[in-house]
mmCIF file of C-alpha atoms in Angstrom:
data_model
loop_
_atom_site.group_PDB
_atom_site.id
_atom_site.type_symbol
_atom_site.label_atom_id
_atom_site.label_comp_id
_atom_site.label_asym_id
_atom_site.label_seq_id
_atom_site.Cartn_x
_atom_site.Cartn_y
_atom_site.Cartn_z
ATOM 1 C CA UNK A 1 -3.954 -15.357 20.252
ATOM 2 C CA UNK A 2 -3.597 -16.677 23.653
ATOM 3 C CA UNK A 3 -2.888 -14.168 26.786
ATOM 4 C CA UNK A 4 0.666 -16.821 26.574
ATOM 5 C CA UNK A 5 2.173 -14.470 23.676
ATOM 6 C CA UNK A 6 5.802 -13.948 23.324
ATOM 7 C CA UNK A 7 7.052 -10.641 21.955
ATOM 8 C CA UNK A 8 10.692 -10.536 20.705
ATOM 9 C CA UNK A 9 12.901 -7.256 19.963
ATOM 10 C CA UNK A 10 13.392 -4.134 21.436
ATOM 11 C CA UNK A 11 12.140 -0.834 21.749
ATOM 12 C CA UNK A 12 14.344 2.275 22.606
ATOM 13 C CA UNK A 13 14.106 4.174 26.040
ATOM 14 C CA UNK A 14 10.768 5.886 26.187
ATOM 15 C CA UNK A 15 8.947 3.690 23.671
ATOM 16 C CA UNK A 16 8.596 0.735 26.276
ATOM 17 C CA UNK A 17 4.309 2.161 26.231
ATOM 18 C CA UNK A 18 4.617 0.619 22.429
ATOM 19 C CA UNK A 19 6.183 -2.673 23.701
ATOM 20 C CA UNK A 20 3.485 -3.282 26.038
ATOM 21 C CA UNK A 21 0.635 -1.932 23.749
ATOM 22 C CA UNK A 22 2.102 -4.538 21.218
ATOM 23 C CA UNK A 23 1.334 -7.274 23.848
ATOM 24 C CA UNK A 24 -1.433 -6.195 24.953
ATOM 25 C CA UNK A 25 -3.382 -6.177 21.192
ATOM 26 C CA UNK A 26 -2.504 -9.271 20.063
ATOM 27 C CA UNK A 27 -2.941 -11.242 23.164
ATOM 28 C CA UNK A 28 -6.886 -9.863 22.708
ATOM 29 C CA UNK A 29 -6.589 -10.950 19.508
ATOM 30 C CA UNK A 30 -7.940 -15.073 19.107
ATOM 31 C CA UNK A 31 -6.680 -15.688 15.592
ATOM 32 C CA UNK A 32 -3.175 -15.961 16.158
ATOM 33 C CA UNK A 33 -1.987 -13.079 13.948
ATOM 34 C CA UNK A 34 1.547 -13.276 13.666
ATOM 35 C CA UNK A 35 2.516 -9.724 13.627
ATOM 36 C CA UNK A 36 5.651 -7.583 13.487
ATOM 37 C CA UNK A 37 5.927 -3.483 14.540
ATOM 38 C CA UNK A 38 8.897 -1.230 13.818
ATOM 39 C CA UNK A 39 8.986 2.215 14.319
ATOM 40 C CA UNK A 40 11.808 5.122 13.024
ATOM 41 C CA UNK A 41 12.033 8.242 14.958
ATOM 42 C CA UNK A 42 14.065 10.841 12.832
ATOM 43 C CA UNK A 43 15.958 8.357 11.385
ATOM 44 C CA UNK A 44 16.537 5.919 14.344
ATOM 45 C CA UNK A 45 15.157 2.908 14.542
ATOM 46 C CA UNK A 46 13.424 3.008 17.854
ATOM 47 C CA UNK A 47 10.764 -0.254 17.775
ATOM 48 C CA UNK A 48 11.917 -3.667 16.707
ATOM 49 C CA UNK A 49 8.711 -6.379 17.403
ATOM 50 C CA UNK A 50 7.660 -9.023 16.581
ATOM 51 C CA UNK A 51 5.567 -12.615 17.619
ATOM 52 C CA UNK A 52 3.804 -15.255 16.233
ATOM 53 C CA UNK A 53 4.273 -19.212 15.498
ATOM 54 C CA UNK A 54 7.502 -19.326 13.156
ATOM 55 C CA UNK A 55 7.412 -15.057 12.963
ATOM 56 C CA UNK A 56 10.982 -13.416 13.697
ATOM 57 C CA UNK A 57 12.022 -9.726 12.455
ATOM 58 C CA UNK A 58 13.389 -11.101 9.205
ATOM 59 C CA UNK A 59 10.208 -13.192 8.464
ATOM 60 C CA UNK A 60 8.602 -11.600 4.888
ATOM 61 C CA UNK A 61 5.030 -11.819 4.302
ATOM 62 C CA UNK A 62 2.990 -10.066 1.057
ATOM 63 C CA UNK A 63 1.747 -6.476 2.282
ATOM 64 C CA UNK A 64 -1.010 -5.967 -0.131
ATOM 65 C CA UNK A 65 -1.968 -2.305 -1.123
ATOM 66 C CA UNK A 66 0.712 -1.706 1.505
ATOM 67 C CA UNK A 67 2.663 -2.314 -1.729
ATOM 68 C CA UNK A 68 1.136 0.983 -3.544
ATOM 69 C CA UNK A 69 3.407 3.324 -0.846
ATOM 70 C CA UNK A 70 6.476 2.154 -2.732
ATOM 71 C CA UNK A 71 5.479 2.656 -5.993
ATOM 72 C CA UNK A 72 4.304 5.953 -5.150
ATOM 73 C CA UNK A 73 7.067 7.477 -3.683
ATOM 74 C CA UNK A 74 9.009 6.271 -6.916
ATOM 75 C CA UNK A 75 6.386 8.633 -8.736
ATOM 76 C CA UNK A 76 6.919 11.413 -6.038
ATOM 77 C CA UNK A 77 10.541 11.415 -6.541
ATOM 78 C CA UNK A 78 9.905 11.605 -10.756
ATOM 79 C CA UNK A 79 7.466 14.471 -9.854
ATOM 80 C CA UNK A 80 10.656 15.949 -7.681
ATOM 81 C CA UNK A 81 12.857 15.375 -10.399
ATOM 82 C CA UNK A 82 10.878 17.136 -13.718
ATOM 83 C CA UNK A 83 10.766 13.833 -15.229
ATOM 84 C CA UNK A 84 6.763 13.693 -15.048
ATOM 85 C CA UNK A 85 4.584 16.610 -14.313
ATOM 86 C CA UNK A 86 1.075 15.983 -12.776
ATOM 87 C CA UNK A 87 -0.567 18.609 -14.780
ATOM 88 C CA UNK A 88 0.246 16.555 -18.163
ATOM 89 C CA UNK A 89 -2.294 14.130 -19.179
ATOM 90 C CA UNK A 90 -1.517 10.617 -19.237
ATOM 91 C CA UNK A 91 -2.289 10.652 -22.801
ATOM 92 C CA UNK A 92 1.206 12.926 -23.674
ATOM 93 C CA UNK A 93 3.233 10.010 -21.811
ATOM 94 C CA UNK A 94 0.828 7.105 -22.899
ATOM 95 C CA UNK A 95 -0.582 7.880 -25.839
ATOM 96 C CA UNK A 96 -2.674 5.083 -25.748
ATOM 97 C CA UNK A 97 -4.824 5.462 -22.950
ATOM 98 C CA UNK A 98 -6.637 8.571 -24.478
ATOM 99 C CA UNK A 99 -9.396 5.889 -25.877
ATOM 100 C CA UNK A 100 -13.208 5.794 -24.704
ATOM 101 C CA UNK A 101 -12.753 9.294 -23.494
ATOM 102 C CA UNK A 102 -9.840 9.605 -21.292
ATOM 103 C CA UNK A 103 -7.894 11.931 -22.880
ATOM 104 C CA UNK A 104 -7.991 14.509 -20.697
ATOM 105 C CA UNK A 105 -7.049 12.928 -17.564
ATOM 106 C CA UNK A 106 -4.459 14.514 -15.809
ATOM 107 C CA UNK A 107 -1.295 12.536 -14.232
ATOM 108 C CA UNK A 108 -2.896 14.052 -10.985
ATOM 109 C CA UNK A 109 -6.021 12.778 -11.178
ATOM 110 C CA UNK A 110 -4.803 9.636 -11.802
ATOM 111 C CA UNK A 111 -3.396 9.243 -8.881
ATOM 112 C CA UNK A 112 -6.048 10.754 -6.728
ATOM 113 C CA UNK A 113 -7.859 7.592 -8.300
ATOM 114 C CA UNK A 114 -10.013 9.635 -10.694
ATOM 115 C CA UNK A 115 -9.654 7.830 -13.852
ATOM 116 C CA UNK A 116 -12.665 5.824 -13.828
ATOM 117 C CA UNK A 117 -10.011 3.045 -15.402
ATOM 118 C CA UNK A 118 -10.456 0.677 -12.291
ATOM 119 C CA UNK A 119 -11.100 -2.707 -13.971
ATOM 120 C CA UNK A 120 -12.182 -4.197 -17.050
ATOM 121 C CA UNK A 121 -15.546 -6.447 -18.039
ATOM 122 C CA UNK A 122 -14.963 -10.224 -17.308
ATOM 123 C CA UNK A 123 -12.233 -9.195 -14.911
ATOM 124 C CA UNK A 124 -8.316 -10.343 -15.337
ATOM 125 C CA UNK A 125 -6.909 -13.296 -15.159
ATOM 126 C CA UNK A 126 -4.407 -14.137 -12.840
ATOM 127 C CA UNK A 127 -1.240 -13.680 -15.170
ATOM 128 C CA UNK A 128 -2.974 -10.037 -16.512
ATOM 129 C CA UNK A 129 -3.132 -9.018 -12.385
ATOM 130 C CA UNK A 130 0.515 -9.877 -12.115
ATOM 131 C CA UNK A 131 2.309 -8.376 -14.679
ATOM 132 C CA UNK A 132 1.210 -4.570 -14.707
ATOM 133 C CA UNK A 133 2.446 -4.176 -18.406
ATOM 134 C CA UNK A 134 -0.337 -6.904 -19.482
ATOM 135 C CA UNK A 135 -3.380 -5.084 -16.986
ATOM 136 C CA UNK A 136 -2.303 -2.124 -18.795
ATOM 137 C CA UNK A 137 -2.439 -2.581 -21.886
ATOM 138 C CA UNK A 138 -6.319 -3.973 -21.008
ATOM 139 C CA UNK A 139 -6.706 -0.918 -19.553
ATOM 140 C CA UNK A 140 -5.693 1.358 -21.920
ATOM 141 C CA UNK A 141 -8.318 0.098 -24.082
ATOM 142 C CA UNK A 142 -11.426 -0.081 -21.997
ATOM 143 C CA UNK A 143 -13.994 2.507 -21.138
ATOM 144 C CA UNK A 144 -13.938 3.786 -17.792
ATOM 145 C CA UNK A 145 -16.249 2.824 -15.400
ATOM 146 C CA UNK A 146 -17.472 6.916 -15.047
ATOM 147 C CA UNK A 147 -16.710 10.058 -16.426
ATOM 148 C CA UNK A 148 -12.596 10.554 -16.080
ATOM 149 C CA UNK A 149 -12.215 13.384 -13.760
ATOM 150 C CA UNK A 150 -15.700 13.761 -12.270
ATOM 151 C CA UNK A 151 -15.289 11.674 -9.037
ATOM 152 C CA UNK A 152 -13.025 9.103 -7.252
ATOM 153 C CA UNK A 153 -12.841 5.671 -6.243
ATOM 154 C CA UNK A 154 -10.441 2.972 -5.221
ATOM 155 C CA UNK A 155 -8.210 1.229 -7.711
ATOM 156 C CA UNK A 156 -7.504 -1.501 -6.065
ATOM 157 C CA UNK A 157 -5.357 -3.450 -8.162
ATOM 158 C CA UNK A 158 -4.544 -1.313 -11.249
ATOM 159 C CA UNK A 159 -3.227 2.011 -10.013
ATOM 160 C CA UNK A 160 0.404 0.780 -10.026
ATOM 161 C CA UNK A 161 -0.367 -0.914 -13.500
ATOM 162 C CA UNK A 162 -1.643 2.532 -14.535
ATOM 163 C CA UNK A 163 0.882 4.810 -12.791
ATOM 164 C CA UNK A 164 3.332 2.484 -13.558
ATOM 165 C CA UNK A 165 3.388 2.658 -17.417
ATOM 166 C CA UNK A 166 3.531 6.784 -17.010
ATOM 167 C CA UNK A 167 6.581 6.353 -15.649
ATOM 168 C CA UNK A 168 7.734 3.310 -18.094
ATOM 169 C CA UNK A 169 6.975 5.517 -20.550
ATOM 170 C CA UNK A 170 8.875 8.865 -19.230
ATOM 171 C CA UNK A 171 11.711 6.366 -18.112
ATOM 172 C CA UNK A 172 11.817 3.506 -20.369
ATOM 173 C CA UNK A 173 12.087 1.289 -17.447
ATOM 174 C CA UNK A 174 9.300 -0.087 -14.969
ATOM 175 C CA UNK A 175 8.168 1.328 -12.010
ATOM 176 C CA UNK A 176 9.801 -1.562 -9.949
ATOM 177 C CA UNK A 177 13.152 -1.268 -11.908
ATOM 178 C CA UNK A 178 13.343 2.375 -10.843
ATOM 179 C CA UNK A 179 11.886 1.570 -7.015
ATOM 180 C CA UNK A 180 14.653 -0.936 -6.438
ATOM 181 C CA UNK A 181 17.480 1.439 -7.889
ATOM 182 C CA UNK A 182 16.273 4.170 -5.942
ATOM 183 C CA UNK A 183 14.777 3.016 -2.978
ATOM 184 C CA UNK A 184 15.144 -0.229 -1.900
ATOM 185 C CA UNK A 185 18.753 -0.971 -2.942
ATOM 186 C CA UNK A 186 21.036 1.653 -1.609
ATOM 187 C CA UNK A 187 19.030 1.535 1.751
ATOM 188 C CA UNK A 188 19.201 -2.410 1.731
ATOM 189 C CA UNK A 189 15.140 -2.328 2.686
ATOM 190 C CA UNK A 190 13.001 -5.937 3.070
ATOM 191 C CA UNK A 191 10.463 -4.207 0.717
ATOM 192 C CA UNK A 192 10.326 -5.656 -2.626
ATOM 193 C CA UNK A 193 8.283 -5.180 -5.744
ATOM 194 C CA UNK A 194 9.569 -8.543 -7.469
ATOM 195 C CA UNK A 195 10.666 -10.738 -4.757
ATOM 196 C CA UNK A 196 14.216 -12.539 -5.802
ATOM 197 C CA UNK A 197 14.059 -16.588 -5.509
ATOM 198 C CA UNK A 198 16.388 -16.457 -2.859
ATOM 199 C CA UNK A 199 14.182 -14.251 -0.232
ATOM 200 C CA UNK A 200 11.335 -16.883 -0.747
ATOM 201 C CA UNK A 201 13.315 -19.539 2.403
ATOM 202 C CA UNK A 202 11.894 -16.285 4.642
ATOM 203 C CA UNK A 203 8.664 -15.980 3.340
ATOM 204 C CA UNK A 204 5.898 -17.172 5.179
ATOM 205 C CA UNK A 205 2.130 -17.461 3.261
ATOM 206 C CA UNK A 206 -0.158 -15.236 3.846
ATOM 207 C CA UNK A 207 -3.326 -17.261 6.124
ATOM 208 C CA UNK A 208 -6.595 -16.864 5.374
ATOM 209 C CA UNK A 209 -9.047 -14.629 7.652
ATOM 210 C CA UNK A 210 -10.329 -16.633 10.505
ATOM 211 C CA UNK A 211 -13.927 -14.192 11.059
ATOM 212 C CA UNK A 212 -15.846 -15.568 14.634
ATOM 213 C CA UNK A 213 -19.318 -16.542 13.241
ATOM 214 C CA UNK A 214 -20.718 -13.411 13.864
ATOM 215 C CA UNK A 215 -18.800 -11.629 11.399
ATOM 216 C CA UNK A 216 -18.671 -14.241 8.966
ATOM 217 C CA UNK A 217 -22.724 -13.181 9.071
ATOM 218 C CA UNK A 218 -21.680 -9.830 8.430
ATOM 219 C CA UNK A 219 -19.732 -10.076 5.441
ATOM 220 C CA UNK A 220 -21.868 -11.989 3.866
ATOM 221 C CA UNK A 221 -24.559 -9.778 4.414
ATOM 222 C CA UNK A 222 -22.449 -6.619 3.204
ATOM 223 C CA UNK A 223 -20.733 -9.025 0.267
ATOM 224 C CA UNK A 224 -20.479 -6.786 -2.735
ATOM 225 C CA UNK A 225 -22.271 -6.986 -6.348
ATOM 226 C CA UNK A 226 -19.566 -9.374 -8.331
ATOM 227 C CA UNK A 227 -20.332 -6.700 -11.318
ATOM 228 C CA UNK A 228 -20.291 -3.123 -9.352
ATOM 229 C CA UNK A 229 -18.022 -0.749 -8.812
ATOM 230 C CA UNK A 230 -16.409 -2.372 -6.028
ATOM 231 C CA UNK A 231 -16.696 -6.328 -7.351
ATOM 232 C CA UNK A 232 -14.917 -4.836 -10.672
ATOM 233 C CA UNK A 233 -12.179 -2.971 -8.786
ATOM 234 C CA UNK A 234 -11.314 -5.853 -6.424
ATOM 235 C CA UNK A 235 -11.483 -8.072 -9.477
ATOM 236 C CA UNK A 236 -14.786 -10.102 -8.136
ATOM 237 C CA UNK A 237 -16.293 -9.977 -11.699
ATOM 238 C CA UNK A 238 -13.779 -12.586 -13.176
ATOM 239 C CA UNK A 239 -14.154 -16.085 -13.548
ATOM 240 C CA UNK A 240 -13.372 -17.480 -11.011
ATOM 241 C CA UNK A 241 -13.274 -13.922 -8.724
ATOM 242 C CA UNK A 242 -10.295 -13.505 -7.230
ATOM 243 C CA UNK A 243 -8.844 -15.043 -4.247
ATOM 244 C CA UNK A 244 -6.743 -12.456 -2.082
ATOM 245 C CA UNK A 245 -4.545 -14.674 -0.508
ATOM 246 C CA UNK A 246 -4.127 -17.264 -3.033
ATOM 247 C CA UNK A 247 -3.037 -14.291 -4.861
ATOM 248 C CA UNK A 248 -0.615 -13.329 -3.161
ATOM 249 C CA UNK A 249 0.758 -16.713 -1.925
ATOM 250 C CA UNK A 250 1.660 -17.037 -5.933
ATOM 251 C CA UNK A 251 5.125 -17.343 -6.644
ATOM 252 C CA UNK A 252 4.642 -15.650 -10.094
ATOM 253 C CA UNK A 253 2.819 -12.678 -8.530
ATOM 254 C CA UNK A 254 5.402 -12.518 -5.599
ATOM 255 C CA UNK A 255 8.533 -12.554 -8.367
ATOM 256 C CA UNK A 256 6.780 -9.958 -10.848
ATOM 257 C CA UNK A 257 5.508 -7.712 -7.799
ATOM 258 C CA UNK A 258 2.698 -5.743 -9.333
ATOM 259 C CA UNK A 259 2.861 -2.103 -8.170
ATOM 260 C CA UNK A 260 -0.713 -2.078 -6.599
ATOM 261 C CA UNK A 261 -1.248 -5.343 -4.914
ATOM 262 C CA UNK A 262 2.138 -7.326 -5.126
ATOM 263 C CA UNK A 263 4.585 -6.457 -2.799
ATOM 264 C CA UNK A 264 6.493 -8.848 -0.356
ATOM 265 C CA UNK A 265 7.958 -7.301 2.648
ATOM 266 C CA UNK A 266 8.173 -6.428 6.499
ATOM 267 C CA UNK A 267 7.621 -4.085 9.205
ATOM 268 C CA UNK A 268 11.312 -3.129 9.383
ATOM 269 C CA UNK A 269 11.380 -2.941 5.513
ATOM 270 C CA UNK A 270 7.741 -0.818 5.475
ATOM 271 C CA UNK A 271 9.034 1.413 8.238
ATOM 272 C CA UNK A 272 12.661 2.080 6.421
ATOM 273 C CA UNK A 273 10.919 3.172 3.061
ATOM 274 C CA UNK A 274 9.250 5.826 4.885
ATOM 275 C CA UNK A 275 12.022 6.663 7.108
ATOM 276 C CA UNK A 276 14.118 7.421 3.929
ATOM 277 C CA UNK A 277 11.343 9.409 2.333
ATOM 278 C CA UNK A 278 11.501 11.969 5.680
ATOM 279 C CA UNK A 279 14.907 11.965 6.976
ATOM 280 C CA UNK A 280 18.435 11.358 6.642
ATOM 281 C CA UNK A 281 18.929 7.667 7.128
ATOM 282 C CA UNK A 282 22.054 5.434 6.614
ATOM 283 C CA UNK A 283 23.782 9.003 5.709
ATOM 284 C CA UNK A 284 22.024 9.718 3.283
ATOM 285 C CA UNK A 285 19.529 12.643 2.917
ATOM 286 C CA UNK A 286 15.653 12.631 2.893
ATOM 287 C CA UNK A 287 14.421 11.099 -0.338
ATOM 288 C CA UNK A 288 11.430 13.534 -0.646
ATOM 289 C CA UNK A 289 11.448 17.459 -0.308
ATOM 290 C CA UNK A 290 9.347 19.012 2.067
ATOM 291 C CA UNK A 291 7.224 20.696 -0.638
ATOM 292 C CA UNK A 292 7.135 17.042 -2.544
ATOM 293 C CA UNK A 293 5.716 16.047 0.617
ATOM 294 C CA UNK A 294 2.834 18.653 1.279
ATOM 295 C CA UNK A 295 1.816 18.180 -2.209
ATOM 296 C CA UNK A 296 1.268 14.544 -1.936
ATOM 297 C CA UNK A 297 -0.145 14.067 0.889
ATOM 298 C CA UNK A 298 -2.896 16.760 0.485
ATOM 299 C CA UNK A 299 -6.422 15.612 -0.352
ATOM 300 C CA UNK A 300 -6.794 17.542 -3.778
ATOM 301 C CA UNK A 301 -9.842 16.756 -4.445
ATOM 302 C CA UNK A 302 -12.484 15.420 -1.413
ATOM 303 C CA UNK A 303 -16.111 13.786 -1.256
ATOM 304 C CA UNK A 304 -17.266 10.067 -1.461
ATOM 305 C CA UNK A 305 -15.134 7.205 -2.392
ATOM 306 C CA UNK A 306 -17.683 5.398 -5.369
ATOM 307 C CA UNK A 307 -15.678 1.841 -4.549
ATOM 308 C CA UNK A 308 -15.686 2.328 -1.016
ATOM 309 C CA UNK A 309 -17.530 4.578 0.121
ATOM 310 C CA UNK A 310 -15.024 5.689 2.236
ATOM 311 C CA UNK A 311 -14.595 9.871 2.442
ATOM 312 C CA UNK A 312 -11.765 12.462 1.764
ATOM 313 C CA UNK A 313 -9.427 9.653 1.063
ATOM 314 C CA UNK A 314 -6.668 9.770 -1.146
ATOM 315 C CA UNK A 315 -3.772 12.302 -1.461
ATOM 316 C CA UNK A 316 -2.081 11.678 -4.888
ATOM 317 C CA UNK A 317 -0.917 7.520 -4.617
ATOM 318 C CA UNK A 318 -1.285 7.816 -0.706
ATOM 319 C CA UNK A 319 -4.160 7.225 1.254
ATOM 320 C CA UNK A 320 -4.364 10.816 3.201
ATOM 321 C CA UNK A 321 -3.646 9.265 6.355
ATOM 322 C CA UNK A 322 -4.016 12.527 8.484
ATOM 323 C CA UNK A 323 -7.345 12.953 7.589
ATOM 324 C CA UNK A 324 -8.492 9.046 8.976
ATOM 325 C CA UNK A 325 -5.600 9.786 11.762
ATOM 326 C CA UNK A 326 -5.824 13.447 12.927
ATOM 327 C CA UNK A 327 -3.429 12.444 15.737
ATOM 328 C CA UNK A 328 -1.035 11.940 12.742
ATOM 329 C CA UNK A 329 -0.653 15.586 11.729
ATOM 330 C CA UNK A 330 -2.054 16.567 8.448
ATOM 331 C CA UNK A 331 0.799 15.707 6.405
ATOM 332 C CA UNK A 332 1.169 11.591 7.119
ATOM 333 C CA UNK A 333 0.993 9.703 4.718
ATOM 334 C CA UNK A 334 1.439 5.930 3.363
ATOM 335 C CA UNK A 335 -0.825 3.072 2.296
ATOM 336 C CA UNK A 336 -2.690 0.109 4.233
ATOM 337 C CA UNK A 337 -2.857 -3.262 2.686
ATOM 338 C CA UNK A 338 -6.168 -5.451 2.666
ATOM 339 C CA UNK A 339 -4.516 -8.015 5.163
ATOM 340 C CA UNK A 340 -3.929 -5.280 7.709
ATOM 341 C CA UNK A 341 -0.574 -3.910 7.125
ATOM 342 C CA UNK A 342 -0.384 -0.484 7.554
ATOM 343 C CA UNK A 343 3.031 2.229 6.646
ATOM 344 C CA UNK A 344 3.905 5.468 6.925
ATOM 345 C CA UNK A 345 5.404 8.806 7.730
ATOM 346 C CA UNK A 346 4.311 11.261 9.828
ATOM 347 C CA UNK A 347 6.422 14.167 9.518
ATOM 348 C CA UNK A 348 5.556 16.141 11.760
ATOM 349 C CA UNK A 349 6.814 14.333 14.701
ATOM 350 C CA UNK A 350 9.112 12.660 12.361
ATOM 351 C CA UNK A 351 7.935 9.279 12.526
ATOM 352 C CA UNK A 352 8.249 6.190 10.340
ATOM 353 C CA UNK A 353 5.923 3.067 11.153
ATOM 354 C CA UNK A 354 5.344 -0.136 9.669
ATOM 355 C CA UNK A 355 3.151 -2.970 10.800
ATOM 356 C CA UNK A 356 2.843 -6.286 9.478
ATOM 357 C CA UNK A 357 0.093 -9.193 9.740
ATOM 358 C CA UNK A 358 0.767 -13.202 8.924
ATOM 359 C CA UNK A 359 -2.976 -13.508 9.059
ATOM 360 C CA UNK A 360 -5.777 -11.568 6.869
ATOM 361 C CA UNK A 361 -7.470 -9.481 9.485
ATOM 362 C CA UNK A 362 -11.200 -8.746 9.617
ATOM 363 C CA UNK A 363 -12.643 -6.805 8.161
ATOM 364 C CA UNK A 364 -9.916 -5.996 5.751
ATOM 365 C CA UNK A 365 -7.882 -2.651 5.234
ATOM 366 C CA UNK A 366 -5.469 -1.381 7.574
ATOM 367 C CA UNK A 367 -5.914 -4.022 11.046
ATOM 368 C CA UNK A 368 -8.251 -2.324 13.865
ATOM 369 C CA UNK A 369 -4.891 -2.606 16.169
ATOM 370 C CA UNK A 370 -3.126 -0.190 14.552
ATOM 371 C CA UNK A 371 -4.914 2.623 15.531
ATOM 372 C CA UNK A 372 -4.176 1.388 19.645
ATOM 373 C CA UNK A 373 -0.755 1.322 18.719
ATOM 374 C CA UNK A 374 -0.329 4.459 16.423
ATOM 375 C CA UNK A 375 -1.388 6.518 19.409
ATOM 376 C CA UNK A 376 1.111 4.358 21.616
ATOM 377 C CA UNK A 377 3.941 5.456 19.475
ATOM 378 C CA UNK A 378 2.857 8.731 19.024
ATOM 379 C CA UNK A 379 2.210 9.459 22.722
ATOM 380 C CA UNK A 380 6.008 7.769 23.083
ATOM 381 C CA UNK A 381 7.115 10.489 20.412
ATOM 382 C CA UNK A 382 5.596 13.476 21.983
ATOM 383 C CA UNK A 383 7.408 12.455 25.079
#
């Protein structure tokens, strides 16, 4: 983006360091981003930002895995309830999904991404990747990809389809039925899972990375196997692989929102989920418990991602955020999504943050700039 950027909003006194930060990254940036930044403090909205050709504050853009934070503090909230325990299988709510072995699972392991369920041979199509009931059902009946139980890795777009029919079947209604009762609804939140017709005049397409030659060397060098681990979890190994951001410029994927990959939303709407989980907000009380919290957003179970090779990464649904972020405190927690979104809480300084990109950044995951402006807010927070 050129150093001729324009940031719009407003920041509350003693968070001006986050304004400028804001600035500051994407005027580095050369790909013209298109970015928004909000940030709750105990409940208050205290960062408003946004810039970027046709970008505003309202402006809704797909958040990716960012989209897996929603559905998982639906499942928290279950947890909080009684209505699912993680020490049941998924086998006594999903009968189902006992075949090739997985019988045993746990609901806990399943969403410390231990299932070994993370794709299926020949991939889905796009209609199975959209509508989590039909990528279940797949699912259900596949082997898994290793042993259930024995180690973790990243799935990418099925963990909402798999989490998802648990609580379907413990409910009787879908995961995003019960997300926009509970959460998105009463707090009036630009998150969706299933985005209604009429939000679509506000939502811009997601644009395809623009990588400087250099890195477009790089990832094809480090391109994955179509048919490993990885190429079957990011759903590489169908025919044709899939396209991330024709994916999620879809309007079928954008009105069925599929709990892992589907969501449509913005920073203020990222921001206000997790603002709601922690604290009191709009008068209402915290969604989540403080002991709700602690248990899901402790690694349970640590070592080598075998999608990613990423380490010590998951809590149960949540990335374990404190553990990439120690300046978060060990108990954030929220989700990135692969076009550089990034939301959650922190609650130990009682922070709420979401950022959202326009653009796919490189390399992928949660955009390098958050981390810059993460310790911007937090420094801002600390006083």
């Amino acid at each position: 983006m050129s150093s001729g950027i324009v940031v719009s909003g407003s920041v509350a006194a003693g968070f001006e360091e986050v304004r400028a930060e804001f600035a500051t990254v994407l005027a580095e940036l050369p790909d013209e981003p298109g970015a928004q930044l909000a940030v709750y403090r105990e409940g208050r909205r205290v960062v408003d930002l946004w810039a970027g050709d046709q970008v505003t504050g309202d402006t809704l853009t797909p958040v990716y895995s960012a989209t897996k934070g929603a559905a998982h503090l639906v499942v928290a909230l279950l947890v909080q309830d009684g209505v699912l325990d993680p020490d049941r299988t998924v086998a006594h709510y999903w009968p189902e999904f006992a075949a090739h072995g997985k019988g045993e699972l746990t609901l806990r392991e399943l969403l410390a991404h231990r299932s070994g369920a993370i794709g299926v041979d020949g991939g889905f199509t796009r209609a199975e990747l959209a509508d989590d009931r039909l990528s279940a059902e797949r699912l259900a009946g596949h082997r898994p990809f290793w042993q259930p139980g024995t180690a973790y890795g990243y799935h990418a777009f099925v963990i909402g389809a798999l989490t998802g029919e648990v609580v379907r079947r413990a409910t009787g209604r879908s995961i995003q039925e019960v997300y926009e009762e509970r959460v998105r609804a009463p707090y009036d939140l630009d998150m969706y899972l299933g985005l209604p017709a009429e939000a679509e005049a506000r939502t811009l397409d997601m644009l395809p990375m623009a990588p400087t030659p250099a890195q477009r060397a790089r990832m094809s060098a480090n391109a994955p196997d179509r048919f490993g681990r990885t190429g079957v979890a990011f759903n590489l190994n169908a025919e044709p692989p899939t396209d991330l951001v024709e994916f999620a410029n879809s309007r079928e994927v954008r009105a069925l929102g599929p709990a892992s990959s589907g969501g449509v939303g913005n920073a203020r709407g990222l921001a206000g989920m997790y603002a709601a989980a922690i604290a009191e907000l709009d008068g209402r009380p915290a969604l989540l418990k403080p002991e709700t919290i602690t248990e899901f957003a402790r690694v349970h179970w640590g070592g080598t991602d075998l999608v990613t090779d990423e380490h010590d990464h998951f809590a149960l649904g949540f990335e374990a955020l404190g553990v990439q972020y120690p300046f978060l405190g060990a108990d954030a927690f929220g989700h990135s999504g692969a076009a550089g979104s990034l939301a959650f809480a922190a609650p130990h300084s009682g922070i709420a943050y979401g950022y959202a990109r326009r653009r796919f950044a490189y390399p992928g995951g949660a955009a390098p700039e958050n981390t810059r402006l993460m310790r911007a807010v937090i420094r801002a927070a600390n006083g």
